[in-house]
C-alpha positions as protocol buffer text, in pm:
chain_id: "A"
residue {
  index: 1
  type: UNK
  ca { x: 3844 y: -1658 z: 1620 }
}
residue {
  index: 2
  type: UNK
  ca { x: 3704 y: -1445 z: 1347 }
}
residue {
  index: 3
  type: UNK
  ca { x: 3678 y: -1507 z: 978 }
}
residue {
  index: 4
  type: UNK
  ca { x: 3674 y: -1210 z: 741 }
}
residue {
  index: 5
  type: UNK
  ca { x: 3414 y: -1200 z: 459 }
}
residue {
  index: 6
  type: UNK
  ca { x: 3556 y: -1226 z: 105 }
}
residue {
  index: 7
  type: UNK
  ca { x: 3595 y: -913 z: -99 }
}
residue {
  index: 8
  type: UNK
  ca { x: 3318 y: -859 z: -352 }
}
residue {
  index: 9
  type: UNK
  ca { x: 3427 y: -992 z: -694 }
}
residue {
  index: 10
  type: UNK
  ca { x: 3198 y: -808 z: -916 }
}
residue {
  index: 11
  type: UNK
  ca { x: 3009 y: -481 z: -928 }
}
residue {
  index: 12
  type: UNK
  ca { x: 2719 y: -458 z: -694 }
}
residue {
  index: 13
  type: UNK
  ca { x: 2829 y: -777 z: -498 }
}
residue {
  index: 14
  type: UNK
  ca { x: 2848 y: -578 z: -180 }
}
residue {
  index: 15
  type: UNK
  ca { x: 2465 y: -535 z: -182 }
}
residue {
  index: 16
  type: UNK
  ca { x: 2409 y: -909 z: -261 }
}
residue {
  index: 17
  type: UNK
  ca { x: 2648 y: -1023 z: 30 }
}
residue {
  index: 18
  type: UNK
  ca { x: 2468 y: -800 z: 279 }
}
residue {
  index: 19
  type: UNK
  ca { x: 2117 y: -932 z: 213 }
}
residue {
  index: 20
  type: UNK
  ca { x: 1925 y: -936 z: 559 }
}
residue {
  index: 21
  type: UNK
  ca { x: 1822 y: -1272 z: 488 }
}
residue {
  index: 22
  type: UNK
  ca { x: 2172 y: -1399 z: 455 }
}
residue {
  index: 23
  type: UNK
  ca { x: 2264 y: -1248 z: 793 }
}
residue {
  index: 24
  type: UNK
  ca { x: 1992 y: -1378 z: 1027 }
}
residue {
  index: 25
  type: UNK
  ca { x: 1693 y: -1544 z: 855 }
}
residue {
  index: 26
  type: UNK
  ca { x: 1757 y: -1917 z: 843 }
}
residue {
  index: 27
  type: UNK
  ca { x: 1433 y: -2027 z: 682 }
}
residue {
  index: 28
  type: UNK
  ca { x: 1407 y: -2024 z: 308 }
}
residue {
  index: 29
  type: UNK
  ca { x: 1349 y: -1678 z: 156 }
}
residue {
  index: 30
  type: UNK
  ca { x: 993 y: -1587 z: 48 }
}
residue {
  index: 31
  type: UNK
  ca { x: 970 y: -1477 z: -316 }
}
residue {
  index: 32
  type: UNK
  ca { x: 683 y: -1291 z: -472 }
}
residue {
  index: 33
  type: UNK
  ca { x: 389 y: -1515 z: -619 }
}
residue {
  index: 34
  type: UNK
  ca { x: 468 y: -1562 z: -981 }
}
residue {
  index: 35
  type: UNK
  ca { x: 218 y: -1536 z: -1260 }
}
residue {
  index: 36
  type: UNK
  ca { x: 73 y: -1827 z: -1424 }
}
residue {
  index: 37
  type: UNK
  ca { x: 281 y: -1951 z: -1714 }
}
residue {
  index: 38
  type: UNK
  ca { x: 89 y: -1928 z: -2038 }
}
residue {
  index: 39
  type: UNK
  ca { x: 141 y: -2175 z: -2331 }
}
residue {
  index: 40
  type: UNK
  ca { x: 61 y: -2043 z: -2680 }
}
residue {
  index: 41
  type: UNK
  ca { x: -103 y: -2251 z: -2957 }
}
residue {
  index: 42
  type: UNK
  ca { x: 104 y: -2554 z: -3084 }
}
residue {
  index: 43
  type: UNK
  ca { x: 50 y: -2647 z: -3465 }
}
residue {
  index: 44
  type: UNK
  ca { x: -111 y: -2977 z: -3502 }
}
residue {
  index: 45
  type: UNK
  ca { x: -194 y: -3022 z: -3133 }
}
residue {
  index: 46
  type: UNK
  ca { x: -530 y: -2960 z: -2970 }
}
residue {
  index: 47
  type: UNK
  ca { x: -515 y: -2693 z: -2693 }
}
residue {
  index: 48
  type: UNK
  ca { x: -551 y: -2746 z: -2316 }
}
residue {
  index: 49
  type: UNK
  ca { x: -912 y: -2793 z: -2219 }
}
residue {
  index: 50
  type: UNK
  ca { x: -895 y: -2765 z: -1842 }
}
residue {
  index: 51
  type: UNK
  ca { x: -1090 y: -2516 z: -1641 }
}
residue {
  index: 52
  type: UNK
  ca { x: -775 y: -2383 z: -1476 }
}
residue {
  index: 53
  type: UNK
  ca { x: -400 y: -2397 z: -1577 }
}
residue {
  index: 54
  type: UNK
  ca { x: -185 y: -2533 z: -1292 }
}
residue {
  index: 55
  type: UNK
  ca { x: 130 y: -2402 z: -1454 }
}
residue {
  index: 56
  type: UNK
  ca { x: 312 y: -2150 z: -1225 }
}
residue {
  index: 57
  type: UNK
  ca { x: 659 y: -2139 z: -1067 }
}
residue {
  index: 58
  type: UNK
  ca { x: 679 y: -2362 z: -757 }
}
residue {
  index: 59
  type: UNK
  ca { x: 963 y: -2459 z: -530 }
}
residue {
  index: 60
  type: UNK
  ca { x: 773 y: -2761 z: -398 }
}
residue {
  index: 61
  type: UNK
  ca { x: 569 y: -2910 z: -693 }
}
residue {
  index: 62
  type: UNK
  ca { x: 672 y: -3064 z: -1023 }
}
residue {
  index: 63
  type: UNK
  ca { x: 468 y: -2885 z: -1289 }
}
residue {
  index: 64
  type: UNK
  ca { x: 442 y: -3066 z: -1612 }
}
residue {
  index: 65
  type: UNK
  ca { x: 312 y: -3004 z: -1954 }
}
residue {
  index: 66
  type: UNK
  ca { x: 268 y: -3305 z: -2193 }
}
residue {
  index: 67
  type: UNK
  ca { x: 76 y: -3409 z: -2498 }
}
residue {
  index: 68
  type: UNK
  ca { x: -137 y: -3726 z: -2515 }
}
residue {
  index: 69
  type: UNK
  ca { x: -375 y: -3912 z: -2751 }
}
residue {
  index: 70
  type: UNK
  ca { x: -707 y: -4079 z: -2659 }
}
residue {
  index: 71
  type: UNK
  ca { x: -972 y: -4223 z: -2873 }
}
residue {
  index: 72
  type: UNK
  ca { x: -1214 y: -3942 z: -2758 }
}
residue {
  index: 73
  type: UNK
  ca { x: -1005 y: -3698 z: -2977 }
}
residue {
  index: 74
  type: UNK
  ca { x: -959 y: -3955 z: -3265 }
}
residue {
  index: 75
  type: UNK
  ca { x: -599 y: -4011 z: -3117 }
}
residue {
  index: 76
  type: UNK
  ca { x: -491 y: -3647 z: -3210 }
}
residue {
  index: 77
  type: UNK
  ca { x: -242 y: -3508 z: -2973 }
}
residue {
  index: 78
  type: UNK
  ca { x: -386 y: -3270 z: -2706 }
}
residue {
  index: 79
  type: UNK
  ca { x: -196 y: -3068 z: -2442 }
}
residue {
  index: 80
  type: UNK
  ca { x: -231 y: -3182 z: -2078 }
}
residue {
  index: 81
  type: UNK
  ca { x: -100 y: -2993 z: -1763 }
}
residue {
  index: 82
  type: UNK
  ca { x: -27 y: -3157 z: -1443 }
}
residue {
  index: 83
  type: UNK
  ca { x: 42 y: -2993 z: -1093 }
}
residue {
  index: 84
  type: UNK
  ca { x: 280 y: -3261 z: -974 }
}
residue {
  index: 85
  type: UNK
  ca { x: 463 y: -3562 z: -1075 }
}
residue {
  index: 86
  type: UNK
  ca { x: 210 y: -3798 z: -897 }
}
residue {
  index: 87
  type: UNK
  ca { x: -52 y: -3652 z: -1121 }
}
residue {
  index: 88
  type: UNK
  ca { x: 155 y: -3715 z: -1415 }
}
residue {
  index: 89
  type: UNK
  ca { x: 216 y: -4076 z: -1308 }
}
residue {
  index: 90
  type: UNK
  ca { x: -147 y: -4138 z: -1259 }
}
residue {
  index: 91
  type: UNK
  ca { x: -215 y: -4011 z: -1598 }
}
residue {
  index: 92
  type: UNK
  ca { x: 50 y: -4219 z: -1756 }
}
residue {
  index: 93
  type: UNK
  ca { x: -77 y: -4533 z: -1593 }
}
residue {
  index: 94
  type: UNK
  ca { x: -438 y: -4454 z: -1728 }
}
residue {
  index: 95
  type: UNK
  ca { x: -319 y: -4378 z: -2071 }
}
residue {
  index: 96
  type: UNK
  ca { x: -195 y: -4738 z: -2093 }
}
residue {
  index: 97
  type: UNK
  ca { x: -521 y: -4890 z: -1991 }
}
residue {
  index: 98
  type: UNK
  ca { x: -706 y: -5031 z: -2299 }
}
residue {
  index: 99
  type: UNK
  ca { x: -1041 y: -4951 z: -2136 }
}
residue {
  index: 100
  type: UNK
  ca { x: -974 y: -4576 z: -2144 }
}
residue {
  index: 101
  type: UNK
  ca { x: -1175 y: -4360 z: -2370 }
}
residue {
  index: 102
  type: UNK
  ca { x: -1092 y: -4014 z: -2267 }
}
residue {
  index: 103
  type: UNK
  ca { x: -868 y: -3830 z: -2020 }
}
residue {
  index: 104
  type: UNK
  ca { x: -916 y: -3474 z: -1916 }
}
residue {
  index: 105
  type: UNK
  ca { x: -674 y: -3270 z: -1690 }
}
residue {
  index: 106
  type: UNK
  ca { x: -815 y: -3010 z: -1451 }
}
residue {
  index: 107
  type: UNK
  ca { x: -1160 y: -3101 z: -1579 }
}
residue {
  index: 108
  type: UNK
  ca { x: -1407 y: -2926 z: -1345 }
}
residue {
  index: 109
  type: UNK
  ca { x: -1432 y: -2713 z: -1024 }
}
residue {
  index: 110
  type: UNK
  ca { x: -1673 y: -2782 z: -750 }
}
residue {
  index: 111
  type: UNK
  ca { x: -1789 y: -2537 z: -480 }
}
residue {
  index: 112
  type: UNK
  ca { x: -1883 y: -2688 z: -138 }
}
residue {
  index: 113
  type: UNK
  ca { x: -1946 y: -2576 z: 220 }
}
residue {
  index: 114
  type: UNK
  ca { x: -1710 y: -2683 z: 501 }
}
residue {
  index: 115
  type: UNK
  ca { x: -1706 y: -2542 z: 856 }
}
residue {
  index: 116
  type: UNK
  ca { x: -1936 y: -2269 z: 730 }
}
residue {
  index: 117
  type: UNK
  ca { x: -1700 y: -2148 z: 476 }
}
residue {
  index: 118
  type: UNK
  ca { x: -1743 y: -2178 z: 95 }
}
residue {
  index: 119
  type: UNK
  ca { x: -1448 y: -2365 z: -68 }
}
residue {
  index: 120
  type: UNK
  ca { x: -1371 y: -2435 z: -426 }
}
residue {
  index: 121
  type: UNK
  ca { x: -1174 y: -2746 z: -555 }
}
residue {
  index: 122
  type: UNK
  ca { x: -1054 y: -2828 z: -918 }
}
residue {
  index: 123
  type: UNK
  ca { x: -1023 y: -3219 z: -960 }
}
residue {
  index: 124
  type: UNK
  ca { x: -699 y: -3329 z: -1099 }
}
residue {
  index: 125
  type: UNK
  ca { x: -822 y: -3573 z: -1363 }
}
residue {
  index: 126
  type: UNK
  ca { x: -1131 y: -3721 z: -1511 }
}
residue {
  index: 127
  type: UNK
  ca { x: -1111 y: -4061 z: -1680 }
}
residue {
  index: 128
  type: UNK
  ca { x: -1392 y: -4171 z: -1910 }
}
residue {
  index: 129
  type: UNK
  ca { x: -1390 y: -4546 z: -1965 }
}
residue {
  index: 130
  type: UNK
  ca { x: -1524 y: -4722 z: -2280 }
}
residue {
  index: 131
  type: UNK
  ca { x: -1817 y: -4847 z: -2082 }
}
residue {
  index: 132
  type: UNK
  ca { x: -1907 y: -4474 z: -2029 }
}
residue {
  index: 133
  type: UNK
  ca { x: -1823 y: -4461 z: -1657 }
}
residue {
  index: 134
  type: UNK
  ca { x: -1656 y: -4127 z: -1565 }
}
residue {
  index: 135
  type: UNK
  ca { x: -1408 y: -4118 z: -1278 }
}
residue {
  index: 136
  type: UNK
  ca { x: -1282 y: -3804 z: -1112 }
}
residue {
  index: 137
  type: UNK
  ca { x: -938 y: -3825 z: -961 }
}
residue {
  index: 138
  type: UNK
  ca { x: -834 y: -3660 z: -645 }
}
residue {
  index: 139
  type: UNK
  ca { x: -450 y: -3671 z: -583 }
}
residue {
  index: 140
  type: UNK
  ca { x: -305 y: -3573 z: -247 }
}
residue {
  index: 141
  type: UNK
  ca { x: -10 y: -3665 z: -39 }
}
residue {
  index: 142
  type: UNK
  ca { x: -40 y: -3927 z: 236 }
}
residue {
  index: 143
  type: UNK
  ca { x: 18 y: -3693 z: 530 }
}
residue {
  index: 144
  type: UNK
  ca { x: -282 y: -3477 z: 413 }
}
residue {
  index: 145
  type: UNK
  ca { x: -504 y: -3775 z: 355 }
}
residue {
  index: 146
  type: UNK
  ca { x: -449 y: -3890 z: 704 }
}
residue {
  index: 147
  type: UNK
  ca { x: -564 y: -3578 z: 866 }
}
residue {
  index: 148
  type: UNK
  ca { x: -912 y: -3608 z: 1019 }
}
residue {
  index: 149
  type: UNK
  ca { x: -997 y: -3261 z: 906 }
}
residue {
  index: 150
  type: UNK
  ca { x: -881 y: -3323 z: 557 }
}
residue {
  index: 151
  type: UNK
  ca { x: -1081 y: -3640 z: 542 }
}
residue {
  index: 152
  type: UNK
  ca { x: -1408 y: -3455 z: 657 }
}
residue {
  index: 153
  type: UNK
  ca { x: -1332 y: -3188 z: 392 }
}
residue {
  index: 154
  type: UNK
  ca { x: -1287 y: -3440 z: 114 }
}
residue {
  index: 155
  type: UNK
  ca { x: -1621 y: -3604 z: 222 }
}
residue {
  index: 156
  type: UNK
  ca { x: -1785 y: -3276 z: 187 }
}
residue {
  index: 157
  type: UNK
  ca { x: -1625 y: -3221 z: -154 }
}
residue {
  index: 158
  type: UNK
  ca { x: -1747 y: -3553 z: -281 }
}
residue {
  index: 159
  type: UNK
  ca { x: -2102 y: -3496 z: -137 }
}
residue {
  index: 160
  type: UNK
  ca { x: -2110 y: -3170 z: -324 }
}
residue {
  index: 161
  type: UNK
  ca { x: -1997 y: -3313 z: -656 }
}
residue {
  index: 162
  type: UNK
  ca { x: -2276 y: -3344 z: -913 }
}
residue {
  index: 163
  type: UNK
  ca { x: -2321 y: -3684 z: -1078 }
}
residue {
  index: 164
  type: UNK
  ca { x: -2307 y: -3516 z: -1414 }
}
residue {
  index: 165
  type: UNK
  ca { x: -1931 y: -3450 z: -1353 }
}
residue {
  index: 166
  type: UNK
  ca { x: -1839 y: -3801 z: -1255 }
}
residue {
  index: 167
  type: UNK
  ca { x: -1995 y: -4121 z: -1136 }
}
residue {
  index: 168
  type: UNK
  ca { x: -1709 y: -4207 z: -900 }
}
residue {
  index: 169
  type: UNK
  ca { x: -1432 y: -4022 z: -721 }
}
residue {
  index: 170
  type: UNK
  ca { x: -1091 y: -4188 z: -696 }
}
residue {
  index: 171
  type: UNK
  ca { x: -868 y: -4073 z: -411 }
}
residue {
  index: 172
  type: UNK
  ca { x: -508 y: -4143 z: -490 }
}
residue {
  index: 173
  type: UNK
  ca { x: -224 y: -4140 z: -240 }
}
residue {
  index: 174
  type: UNK
  ca { x: 61 y: -3957 z: -409 }
}
residue {
  index: 175
  type: UNK
  ca { x: 315 y: -4109 z: -194 }
}
residue {
  index: 176
  type: UNK
  ca { x: 228 y: -4463 z: -335 }
}
residue {
  index: 177
  type: UNK
  ca { x: 399 y: -4339 z: -656 }
}
residue {
  index: 178
  type: UNK
  ca { x: 773 y: -4380 z: -563 }
}
residue {
  index: 179
  type: UNK
  ca { x: 1033 y: -4239 z: -759 }
}
residue {
  index: 180
  type: UNK
  ca { x: 1123 y: -4577 z: -920 }
}
residue {
  index: 181
  type: UNK
  ca { x: 750 y: -4633 z: -998 }
}
residue {
  index: 182
  type: UNK
  ca { x: 721 y: -4296 z: -1168 }
}
residue {
  index: 183
  type: UNK
  ca { x: 1028 y: -4357 z: -1372 }
}
residue {
  index: 184
  type: UNK
  ca { x: 909 y: -4698 z: -1478 }
}
residue {
  index: 185
  type: UNK
  ca { x: 556 y: -4567 z: -1580 }
}
residue {
  index: 186
  type: UNK
  ca { x: 739 y: -4291 z: -1780 }
}
residue {
  index: 187
  type: UNK
  ca { x: 955 y: -4551 z: -1961 }
}
residue {
  index: 188
  type: UNK
  ca { x: 653 y: -4786 z: -2022 }
}
residue {
  index: 189
  type: UNK
  ca { x: 455 y: -4490 z: -2177 }
}
residue {
  index: 190
  type: UNK
  ca { x: 747 y: -4406 z: -2413 }
}
residue {
  index: 191
  type: UNK
  ca { x: 753 y: -4774 z: -2522 }
}
residue {
  index: 192
  type: UNK
  ca { x: 379 y: -4768 z: -2539 }
}
residue {
  index: 193
  type: UNK
  ca { x: 375 y: -4479 z: -2782 }
}
residue {
  index: 194
  type: UNK
  ca { x: 595 y: -4682 z: -3022 }
}
residue {
  index: 195
  type: UNK
  ca { x: 338 y: -4957 z: -3076 }
}
residue {
  index: 196
  type: UNK
  ca { x: 440 y: -5289 z: -3233 }
}
residue {
  index: 197
  type: UNK
  ca { x: 154 y: -5531 z: -3210 }
}
residue {
  index: 198
  type: UNK
  ca { x: 311 y: -5801 z: -3396 }
}
residue {
  index: 199
  type: UNK
  ca { x: 618 y: -5789 z: -3170 }
}
residue {
  index: 200
  type: UNK
  ca { x: 410 y: -5787 z: -2854 }
}
residue {
  index: 201
  type: UNK
  ca { x: 216 y: -6104 z: -2989 }
}
residue {
  index: 202
  type: UNK
  ca { x: 546 y: -6285 z: -3044 }
}
residue {
  index: 203
  type: UNK
  ca { x: 674 y: -6199 z: -2689 }
}
residue {
  index: 204
  type: UNK
  ca { x: 355 y: -6296 z: -2512 }
}
residue {
  index: 205
  type: UNK
  ca { x: 332 y: -6615 z: -2704 }
}
residue {
  index: 206
  type: UNK
  ca { x: 681 y: -6701 z: -2622 }
}
residue {
  index: 207
  type: UNK
  ca { x: 616 y: -6628 z: -2252 }
}
residue {
  index: 208
  type: UNK
  ca { x: 304 y: -6865 z: -2254 }
}
residue {
  index: 209
  type: UNK
  ca { x: 523 y: -7152 z: -2378 }
}
residue {
  index: 210
  type: UNK
  ca { x: 789 y: -7115 z: -2116 }
}
residue {
  index: 211
  type: UNK
  ca { x: 764 y: -7381 z: -1838 }
}
residue {
  index: 212
  type: UNK
  ca { x: 879 y: -7108 z: -1589 }
}
residue {
  index: 213
  type: UNK
  ca { x: 872 y: -6734 z: -1618 }
}
residue {
  index: 214
  type: UNK
  ca { x: 1112 y: -6593 z: -1379 }
}
residue {
  index: 215
  type: UNK
  ca { x: 1349 y: -6307 z: -1481 }
}
residue {
  index: 216
  type: UNK
  ca { x: 1295 y: -6069 z: -1762 }
}
residue {
  index: 217
  type: UNK
  ca { x: 1632 y: -6157 z: -1925 }
}
residue {
  index: 218
  type: UNK
  ca { x: 1511 y: -6519 z: -1945 }
}
residue {
  index: 219
  type: UNK
  ca { x: 1222 y: -6417 z: -2165 }
}
residue {
  index: 220
  type: UNK
  ca { x: 1431 y: -6198 z: -2371 }
}
residue {
  index: 221
  type: UNK
  ca { x: 1677 y: -6491 z: -2425 }
}
residue {
  index: 222
  type: UNK
  ca { x: 1385 y: -6714 z: -2551 }
}
residue {
  index: 223
  type: UNK
  ca { x: 1259 y: -6469 z: -2802 }
}
residue {
  index: 224
  type: UNK
  ca { x: 1405 y: -6452 z: -3153 }
}
residue {
  index: 225
  type: UNK
  ca { x: 1446 y: -6066 z: -3146 }
}
residue {
  index: 226
  type: UNK
  ca { x: 1679 y: -5807 z: -3069 }
}
residue {
  index: 227
  type: UNK
  ca { x: 1723 y: -5773 z: -2701 }
}
residue {
  index: 228
  type: UNK
  ca { x: 1628 y: -5392 z: -2710 }
}
residue {
  index: 229
  type: UNK
  ca { x: 1313 y: -5467 z: -2922 }
}
residue {
  index: 230
  type: UNK
  ca { x: 1215 y: -5746 z: -2684 }
}
residue {
  index: 231
  type: UNK
  ca { x: 1271 y: -5522 z: -2373 }
}
residue {
  index: 232
  type: UNK
  ca { x: 1049 y: -5246 z: -2510 }
}
residue {
  index: 233
  type: UNK
  ca { x: 776 y: -5503 z: -2588 }
}
residue {
  index: 234
  type: UNK
  ca { x: 789 y: -5637 z: -2233 }
}
residue {
  index: 235
  type: UNK
  ca { x: 764 y: -5273 z: -2101 }
}
residue {
  index: 236
  type: UNK
  ca { x: 441 y: -5235 z: -2318 }
}
residue {
  index: 237
  type: UNK
  ca { x: 302 y: -5573 z: -2190 }
}
residue {
  index: 238
  type: UNK
  ca { x: 356 y: -5465 z: -1822 }
}
residue {
  index: 239
  type: UNK
  ca { x: 197 y: -5131 z: -1896 }
}
residue {
  index: 240
  type: UNK
  ca { x: -110 y: -5318 z: -2028 }
}
residue {
  index: 241
  type: UNK
  ca { x: -92 y: -5556 z: -1725 }
}
residue {
  index: 242
  type: UNK
  ca { x: -35 y: -5851 z: -1943 }
}
residue {
  index: 243
  type: UNK
  ca { x: 276 y: -5914 z: -1751 }
}
residue {
  index: 244
  type: UNK
  ca { x: 353 y: -5811 z: -1385 }
}
residue {
  index: 245
  type: UNK
  ca { x: 669 y: -5700 z: -1200 }
}
residue {
  index: 246
  type: UNK
  ca { x: 748 y: -5488 z: -899 }
}
residue {
  index: 247
  type: UNK
  ca { x: 705 y: -5131 z: -1027 }
}
residue {
  index: 248
  type: UNK
  ca { x: 870 y: -4986 z: -712 }
}
residue {
  index: 249
  type: UNK
  ca { x: 1209 y: -5133 z: -843 }
}
residue {
  index: 250
  type: UNK
  ca { x: 1375 y: -5010 z: -1153 }
}
residue {
  index: 251
  type: UNK
  ca { x: 1276 y: -5246 z: -1436 }
}
residue {
  index: 252
  type: UNK
  ca { x: 1591 y: -5408 z: -1571 }
}
residue {
  index: 253
  type: UNK
  ca { x: 1701 y: -5729 z: -1723 }
}
residue {
  index: 254
  type: UNK
  ca { x: 1728 y: -5884 z: -1360 }
}
residue {
  index: 255
  type: UNK
  ca { x: 1369 y: -5785 z: -1277 }
}
residue {
  index: 256
  type: UNK
  ca { x: 1138 y: -6073 z: -1159 }
}
residue {
  index: 257
  type: UNK
  ca { x: 827 y: -6101 z: -1388 }
}
residue {
  index: 258
  type: UNK
  ca { x: 505 y: -6308 z: -1353 }
}
residue {
  index: 259
  type: UNK
  ca { x: 170 y: -6373 z: -1486 }
}
residue {
  index: 260
  type: UNK
  ca { x: -131 y: -6158 z: -1365 }
}
residue {
  index: 261
  type: UNK
  ca { x: -336 y: -6355 z: -1107 }
}
């Protein structure tokens, strides 16, 4: 049995249909490396301050540009750039922490020796806390973190990192940020940016008066507020860790919530 190929239906289609890759190469085609994407100045927004831009075309990573505000910049918006969706999730989680003073993306590069070869690595994030502690963040997928060679390489990197760049290095398993968790953090950050402290105080006081705190919808029913307003407030309270829920399940009216231990 043979199947005839369809006739070309637009000028030049014959060349497209007869690509060598289509005939025999079953692996994904390799494309030329794309140049780094540049972002021009944005009025009213502080520029990106990292030592390298992670923005380039990628078929495997989710590159993200965002604006964020921290006390270190007098809460003026600044451009941040992430190399993956996990990096973005870590950054969004940090931005909702009341102890955070400053957040930097791609803050510094460190040179180190491993197996007799010089390597360079740029840390993903740096968190500066109100107390003055500076935390460098290293985000990597779980498979890579479990390799003995990568663990040894990471130890060499940490040993070569000067204390002037950071007091601690936090190693983050990117796979621990599931898709629902990333979506929840994104929704919480949107609610967090629309601050309503009076509303949050009312919701928190109502939760404290309830004999049992079980489902999210029960707390909403007990608050004399529009359900959508109360829901956004609960998202902010969860983001500040004043209330807890399972972040690996999409937060909804039927989510189980509880007090922090």
